């Protein structure tokens, strides 16, 4: 069961956003938990490991390339080694280089059987530089992807912008990722409960923070990354859904950066949590629906060139 798996937090964000400051904050906070840390830096000479505070946590560096491209094998190898000593820590933090595309990092937890059995991707936490983000989004596709893949946004350096600019930034972020939680902070000083032990993707947590995002999700930039979300109140047929989502991801997976949802399958008392990165999908039952709770199935797609009517019809056709 997922409860016995080691939680892994992927910490990402564009160059200079404040990732190392946040990592130091995590390692020095009084949360009573012990973390193994994997720091990835782009370039032959690694310095991030020296910037991390002196703590009991183990710090590993992969400095012969970016995790998202040349060293995924290193990531799998080091995580595999860590998991053989899983009784020595409560969780793992992977800090990526500022130039990393989070997709291949997240995919690692889908493609390696050992990691799938022993670890779970708890959350992708993206640090955003409020002072520079609007310009960065115009210039960097990586920055857009980092926001699109995020479960949580730590909106850093908010002391450098005024309230009106902050609203503009948050609206821009939600156009890319409608369901993401945003925590405005300065000096990466965010509450640990907002970024750690998230329990994996939970759409209901997103709805609690932003209950209207399902109704206000028609954001469209012709060439940009957008979010689309759909809800079905009737129970779904599990086989029909699996066939439909498999076909969608096979045909359009290159454009679908991430998809995720909480589903109610006919004949099942437990919620089914589904998520995918491009064409790689995973899912599991995560416990029963609460008594009196609306068993509405909800799914979110984040990507480019999304066909809203087609996705809506497809999802609704999965009703039992």
XYZ file of N, CA, C and O in Angstrom, residues 43-166:
496
model
N 26.414 20.886 -14.716
C 27.810 21.278 -14.836
C 28.717 20.248 -14.205
O 28.296 19.410 -13.412
N 29.982 20.294 -14.544
C 30.906 19.282 -14.077
C 31.295 19.471 -12.619
O 31.653 18.522 -11.928
N 31.260 20.707 -12.132
C 31.685 20.978 -10.771
C 30.475 21.300 -9.920
O 29.787 22.287 -10.145
N 30.187 20.456 -8.942
C 29.006 20.661 -8.121
C 29.305 21.542 -6.926
O 30.283 21.340 -6.215
N 28.466 22.529 -6.689
C 28.639 23.389 -5.524
C 27.414 23.387 -4.629
O 27.505 23.785 -3.466
N 26.275 22.955 -5.139
C 25.056 23.016 -4.338
C 25.204 22.236 -3.036
O 24.677 22.617 -1.999
N 25.910 21.105 -3.093
C 26.102 20.307 -1.889
C 26.801 21.093 -0.802
O 26.535 20.917 0.389
N 27.709 22.007 -1.170
C 28.410 22.831 -0.198
C 27.530 23.956 0.325
O 27.798 24.516 1.389
N 26.482 24.316 -0.420
C 25.601 25.397 0.003
C 24.533 24.909 0.980
O 23.915 25.706 1.671
N 24.338 23.593 1.025
C 23.323 23.043 1.918
C 23.847 23.061 3.349
O 25.000 22.725 3.604
N 23.006 23.448 4.278
C 23.428 23.584 5.669
C 23.962 22.265 6.205
O 23.599 21.184 5.744
N 24.820 22.353 7.203
C 25.384 21.169 7.854
C 24.279 20.526 8.677
O 23.846 21.055 9.692
N 23.798 19.399 8.232
C 22.683 18.734 8.907
C 22.943 17.236 8.949
O 23.888 16.731 8.342
N 22.095 16.523 9.667
C 22.266 15.077 9.774
C 21.884 14.370 8.489
O 22.262 13.229 8.261
N 21.099 15.044 7.657
C 20.631 14.410 6.436
C 21.799 14.081 5.505
O 22.802 14.776 5.461
N 21.641 12.990 4.764
C 22.644 12.625 3.781
C 22.396 13.419 2.502
O 21.275 13.539 2.039
N 23.461 13.981 1.930
C 23.345 14.761 0.706
C 24.147 14.072 -0.391
O 25.320 13.775 -0.225
N 23.507 13.793 -1.493
C 24.150 13.174 -2.644
C 24.131 14.168 -3.790
O 23.154 14.875 -3.982
N 25.189 14.212 -4.566
C 25.235 15.086 -5.728
C 25.362 14.276 -7.002
O 26.063 13.281 -7.048
N 24.656 14.692 -8.036
C 24.910 14.193 -9.378
C 25.279 15.412 -10.188
O 24.439 16.240 -10.493
N 26.557 15.571 -10.499
C 26.994 16.802 -11.139
C 27.552 16.573 -12.538
O 28.217 17.429 -13.090
N 27.286 15.389 -13.089
C 27.779 15.130 -14.446
C 26.681 15.319 -15.471
O 26.723 14.772 -16.548
N 25.705 16.121 -15.138
C 24.629 16.403 -16.083
C 23.342 16.656 -15.343
O 23.271 16.554 -14.132
N 22.317 16.993 -16.082
C 21.026 17.317 -15.504
C 20.224 16.035 -15.286
O 20.201 15.156 -16.134
N 19.563 15.932 -14.131
C 18.769 14.740 -13.831
C 17.802 14.423 -14.967
O 17.584 13.271 -15.313
N 17.239 15.477 -15.575
C 16.138 15.237 -16.508
C 16.621 14.679 -17.843
O 15.807 14.309 -18.674
N 17.936 14.623 -18.061
C 18.370 14.106 -19.355
C 19.460 13.071 -19.204
O 19.201 11.870 -19.280
N 20.700 13.475 -18.895
C 21.820 12.540 -18.993
C 21.980 11.620 -17.801
O 22.680 10.622 -17.901
N 21.383 11.945 -16.670
C 21.703 11.164 -15.483
C 20.475 10.526 -14.824
O 20.479 10.297 -13.630
N 19.431 10.228 -15.600
C 18.306 9.558 -14.957
C 18.733 8.214 -14.388
O 18.232 7.765 -13.359
N 19.694 7.568 -15.055
C 20.234 6.317 -14.523
C 20.852 6.513 -13.156
O 20.708 5.674 -12.268
N 21.555 7.652 -12.974
C 22.109 7.967 -11.655
C 20.995 8.142 -10.631
O 21.101 7.700 -9.490
N 19.925 8.809 -11.027
C 18.804 9.037 -10.122
C 18.220 7.702 -9.670
O 17.987 7.482 -8.474
N 17.976 6.807 -10.604
C 17.424 5.496 -10.260
C 18.388 4.722 -9.366
O 17.987 4.089 -8.379
N 19.674 4.777 -9.694
C 20.673 4.030 -8.925
C 20.760 4.544 -7.487
O 20.748 3.753 -6.532
N 20.832 5.881 -7.311
C 20.968 6.437 -5.967
C 19.698 6.219 -5.154
O 19.743 5.845 -3.981
N 18.545 6.436 -5.779
C 17.291 6.188 -5.060
C 17.168 4.725 -4.666
O 16.726 4.395 -3.558
N 17.573 3.833 -5.587
C 17.537 2.408 -5.266
C 18.425 2.082 -4.089
O 18.061 1.287 -3.203
N 19.609 2.693 -4.048
C 20.528 2.481 -2.926
C 19.942 3.017 -1.626
O 20.028 2.377 -0.567
N 19.333 4.190 -1.698
C 18.716 4.768 -0.503
C 17.590 3.891 0.030
O 17.450 3.701 1.236
N 16.804 3.342 -0.878
C 15.638 2.566 -0.457
C 16.025 1.262 0.225
O 15.224 0.675 0.941
N 17.244 0.811 -0.016
C 17.711 -0.383 0.704
C 18.007 -0.063 2.164
O 18.165 -0.971 2.978
N 18.071 1.228 2.486
C 18.291 1.665 3.870
C 17.140 2.552 4.328
O 17.334 3.535 5.031
N 15.954 2.196 3.914
C 14.784 3.044 4.111
C 14.441 3.263 5.579
O 13.734 4.211 5.917
N 14.947 2.410 6.484
C 14.643 2.582 7.908
C 15.434 3.728 8.539
O 15.210 4.083 9.695
N 16.359 4.353 7.793
C 17.207 5.413 8.344
C 16.647 6.809 8.090
O 17.222 7.788 8.558
N 15.573 6.924 7.327
C 15.014 8.247 7.053
C 13.513 8.117 6.798
O 12.994 7.030 6.547
N 12.833 9.270 6.868
C 11.378 9.299 6.698
C 10.949 9.662 5.289
O 9.813 9.387 4.898
N 11.839 10.292 4.546
C 11.489 10.703 3.191
C 12.731 11.114 2.423
O 13.830 11.199 2.970
N 12.549 11.361 1.134
C 13.642 11.743 0.249
C 13.268 13.047 -0.446
O 12.114 13.231 -0.863
N 14.230 13.946 -0.568
C 14.045 15.191 -1.313
C 15.003 15.198 -2.488
O 16.208 14.979 -2.309
N 14.488 15.431 -3.696
C 15.311 15.553 -4.891
C 15.240 16.999 -5.354
O 14.176 17.482 -5.726
N 16.373 17.696 -5.300
C 16.424 19.074 -5.811
C 17.021 19.040 -7.209
O 18.158 18.602 -7.405
N 16.273 19.515 -8.192
C 16.743 19.492 -9.575
C 17.462 20.797 -9.906
O 17.291 21.814 -9.235
N 18.239 20.757 -10.960
C 18.826 21.981 -11.482
C 17.735 22.918 -11.972
O 16.644 22.489 -12.342
N 18.041 24.217 -11.988
C 17.062 25.204 -12.418
C 16.672 25.095 -13.871
O 15.670 25.667 -14.300
N 17.426 24.342 -14.659
C 17.118 24.172 -16.077
C 16.386 22.872 -16.362
O 16.160 22.522 -17.514
N 16.003 22.141 -15.325
C 15.418 20.821 -15.523
C 13.965 20.885 -15.953
O 13.188 21.702 -15.462
N 13.593 20.000 -16.868
C 12.195 19.725 -17.171
C 11.752 18.672 -16.154
O 12.323 17.588 -16.090
N 10.736 18.954 -15.329
C 10.348 17.995 -14.285
C 9.769 16.695 -14.828
O 9.717 15.704 -14.090
N 9.336 16.662 -16.081
C 8.638 15.483 -16.598
C 9.460 14.205 -16.485
O 8.992 13.208 -15.916
N 10.690 14.151 -17.009
C 11.442 12.898 -16.899
C 11.762 12.514 -15.461
O 11.882 11.321 -15.155
N 11.909 13.508 -14.574
C 12.147 13.193 -13.165
C 10.921 12.492 -12.595
O 11.022 11.466 -11.920
N 9.734 13.051 -12.855
C 8.502 12.417 -12.383
C 8.297 11.055 -13.029
O 7.832 10.102 -12.380
N 8.656 10.940 -14.312
C 8.482 9.666 -15.010
C 9.313 8.551 -14.397
O 8.958 7.375 -14.504
N 10.411 8.909 -13.755
C 11.268 7.906 -13.130
C 10.468 7.022 -12.181
O 10.727 5.815 -12.065
N 9.486 7.595 -11.513
C 8.704 6.834 -10.537
C 7.631 5.979 -11.203
O 6.930 5.221 -10.532
N 7.513 6.077 -12.520
C 6.598 5.235 -13.275
C 7.339 4.096 -13.958
O 6.801 3.004 -14.112
N 8.572 4.357 -14.399
C 9.237 3.420 -15.301
C 10.056 2.374 -14.580
O 10.291 1.288 -15.128
N 10.529 2.643 -13.357
C 11.379 1.689 -12.655
C 10.540 0.884 -11.664
O 9.912 1.444 -10.762
N 10.536 -0.421 -11.845
C 9.657 -1.278 -11.037
C 10.007 -1.213 -9.557
O 9.127 -1.187 -8.690
N 11.302 -1.162 -9.246
C 11.724 -1.114 -7.845
C 11.228 0.159 -7.168
O 10.724 0.124 -6.030
N 11.341 1.285 -7.869
C 10.871 2.542 -7.294
C 9.357 2.548 -7.140
O 8.820 3.075 -6.164
N 8.662 1.978 -8.089
C 7.204 1.931 -8.003
C 6.750 1.156 -6.778
O 5.738 1.483 -6.154
N 7.487 0.111 -6.436
C 7.100 -0.731 -5.304
C 7.447 -0.102 -3.961
O 6.747 -0.309 -2.974
N 8.538 0.674 -3.911
C 9.067 1.107 -2.621
C 8.955 2.603 -2.361
O 9.119 3.041 -1.224
N 8.716 3.389 -3.397
C 8.655 4.845 -3.224
C 7.423 5.399 -3.913
O 6.862 4.773 -4.801
N 6.997 6.578 -3.471
C 5.891 7.257 -4.134
C 6.246 8.735 -4.272
O 6.877 9.333 -3.393
N 5.861 9.290 -5.387
C 6.076 10.714 -5.615
C 5.073 11.482 -4.762
O 3.878 11.487 -5.055
N 5.554 12.091 -3.691
C 4.657 12.763 -2.761
C 4.145 14.075 -3.341
O 2.958 14.378 -3.238
N 5.043 14.858 -3.950
C 4.629 16.120 -4.554
C 5.776 16.699 -5.358
O 6.944 16.486 -5.047
N 5.418 17.444 -6.397
C 6.380 18.281 -7.110
C 6.183 19.701 -6.592
O 5.110 20.286 -6.745
N 7.210 20.235 -5.941
C 7.163 21.575 -5.356
C 8.014 22.502 -6.219
O 9.213 22.285 -6.375
N 7.393 23.525 -6.791
C 8.100 24.458 -7.664
C 8.241 25.810 -6.982
O 7.253 26.396 -6.539
N 9.487 26.277 -6.893
C 9.757 27.599 -6.335
C 9.738 28.611 -7.476
O 10.403 28.417 -8.501
N 8.977 29.688 -7.312
C 8.814 30.711 -8.351
C 9.311 32.052 -7.819
O 8.957 32.456 -6.702
N 10.135 32.727 -8.602
C 10.660 34.049 -8.275
C 9.633 35.105 -8.694
O 9.492 35.414 -9.881
N 8.910 35.662 -7.721
C 7.833 36.609 -8.043
C 8.354 37.838 -8.784
O 7.659 38.395 -9.635
N 9.559 38.262 -8.490
C 10.099 39.484 -9.085
C 10.369 39.319 -10.579
O 10.193 40.259 -11.358
N 10.780 38.119 -10.992
C 11.206 37.906 -12.381
C 10.308 36.982 -13.193
O 10.534 36.806 -14.393
N 9.290 36.367 -12.578
C 8.618 35.243 -13.227
C 7.917 35.624 -14.524
O 7.922 34.866 -15.499
N 7.294 36.781 -14.611
C 6.537 37.119 -15.822
C 7.474 37.209 -17.036
O 7.140 36.717 -18.121
N 8.624 37.798 -16.843
C 9.596 37.856 -17.935
C 10.167 36.476 -18.224
O 10.350 36.088 -19.385
N 10.422 35.702 -17.171
C 10.979 34.359 -17.353
C 10.034 33.479 -18.157
O 10.473 32.703 -19.012
N 8.738 33.587 -17.907
C 7.768 32.761 -18.634
C 7.753 33.096 -20.120
O 7.468 32.227 -20.952
N 8.045 34.335 -20.467
C 8.103 34.724 -21.879
C 9.345 34.163 -22.565
O 9.341 33.946 -23.778
N 10.385 33.905 -21.794
C 11.669 33.524 -22.379
C 12.013 32.051 -22.213
O 12.882 31.534 -22.915
N 11.352 31.345 -21.292
C 11.788 29.993 -20.952
C 10.646 28.999 -20.962
O 9.710 29.102 -20.171
N 10.743 28.007 -21.861
C 9.763 26.920 -21.867
C 9.902 26.058 -20.615
O 8.914 25.508 -20.108
N 11.139 25.922 -20.100
C 11.348 25.113 -18.893
C 10.572 25.677 -17.707
O 9.997 24.920 -16.918
N 10.547 27.009 -17.589
C 9.829 27.619 -16.475
C 8.334 27.333 -16.554
O 7.672 27.110 -15.530
N 7.785 27.325 -17.769
C 6.367 26.991 -17.954
C 6.112 25.554 -17.517
O 5.155 25.261 -16.786
N 6.968 24.625 -17.950
C 6.790 23.221 -17.582
C 6.908 23.011 -16.079
O 6.192 22.191 -15.492
N 7.814 23.734 -15.442
C 7.981 23.581 -13.998
C 6.708 23.967 -13.255
O 6.334 23.319 -12.268
N 6.017 25.004 -13.729
C 4.746 25.391 -13.116
C 3.653 24.387 -13.467
O 2.843 24.010 -12.625
N 3.646 23.922 -14.706
C 2.613 22.983 -15.144
C 2.656 21.686 -14.352
O 1.615 21.083 -14.084
N 3.841 21.235 -13.986
C 3.973 19.960 -13.281
C 3.804 20.085 -11.781
O 3.767 19.075 -11.073
N 3.710 21.286 -11.263
C 3.725 21.488 -9.818
C 2.429 21.040 -9.152
O 1.340 21.250 -9.671
N 2.580 20.414 -8.002
C 1.452 20.204 -7.095
C 1.330 21.390 -6.146
O 0.241 21.711 -5.672
N 2.483 22.008 -5.850
C 2.547 23.138 -4.928
C 3.489 24.186 -5.521
O 4.553 23.847 -6.032
N 3.084 25.467 -5.459
C 3.944 26.569 -5.866
C 4.354 27.353 -4.620
O 3.495 27.804 -3.848
N 5.663 27.481 -4.402
C 6.177 28.392 -3.381
C 6.527 29.684 -4.113
O 7.543 29.771 -4.802
N 5.659 30.676 -4.009
C 5.835 31.943 -4.713
C 6.741 32.832 -3.866
O 6.304 33.501 -2.928
N 8.023 32.805 -4.199
C 9.062 33.417 -3.383
C 9.295 34.884 -3.777
O 8.880 35.331 -4.846
N 9.970 35.618 -2.900
C 10.374 37.012 -3.133
C 9.166 37.943 -3.304
O 9.224 38.931 -4.040
N 8.089 37.626 -2.615
C 6.898 38.471 -2.734
C 7.103 39.831 -2.078
O 6.312 40.756 -2.322
N 8.144 39.975 -1.255
C 8.431 41.270 -0.644
C 8.948 42.280 -1.670
O 9.021 43.478 -1.390
N 9.267 41.786 -2.882
C 9.812 42.664 -3.923
C 8.750 43.130 -4.918
O 9.080 43.857 -5.865
N 7.491 42.718 -4.746
C 6.426 43.131 -5.658
C 5.245 43.653 -4.849
O 5.064 43.298 -3.689
N 4.423 44.492 -5.481
C 3.261 45.025 -4.773
C 2.070 44.087 -4.921
O 2.109 43.104 -5.657
N 0.984 44.416 -4.218
C -0.183 43.532 -4.161
C -0.815 43.346 -5.534
O -1.269 42.247 -5.881
N -0.857 44.400 -6.341
C -1.465 44.308 -7.666
C -0.653 43.377 -8.567
O -1.216 42.544 -9.279
N 0.655 43.497 -8.529
C 1.515 42.628 -9.329
C 1.388 41.179 -8.857
O 1.387 40.247 -9.664
N 1.242 40.979 -7.553
C 1.112 39.626 -7.009
C -0.156 38.954 -7.531
O -0.138 37.770 -7.892
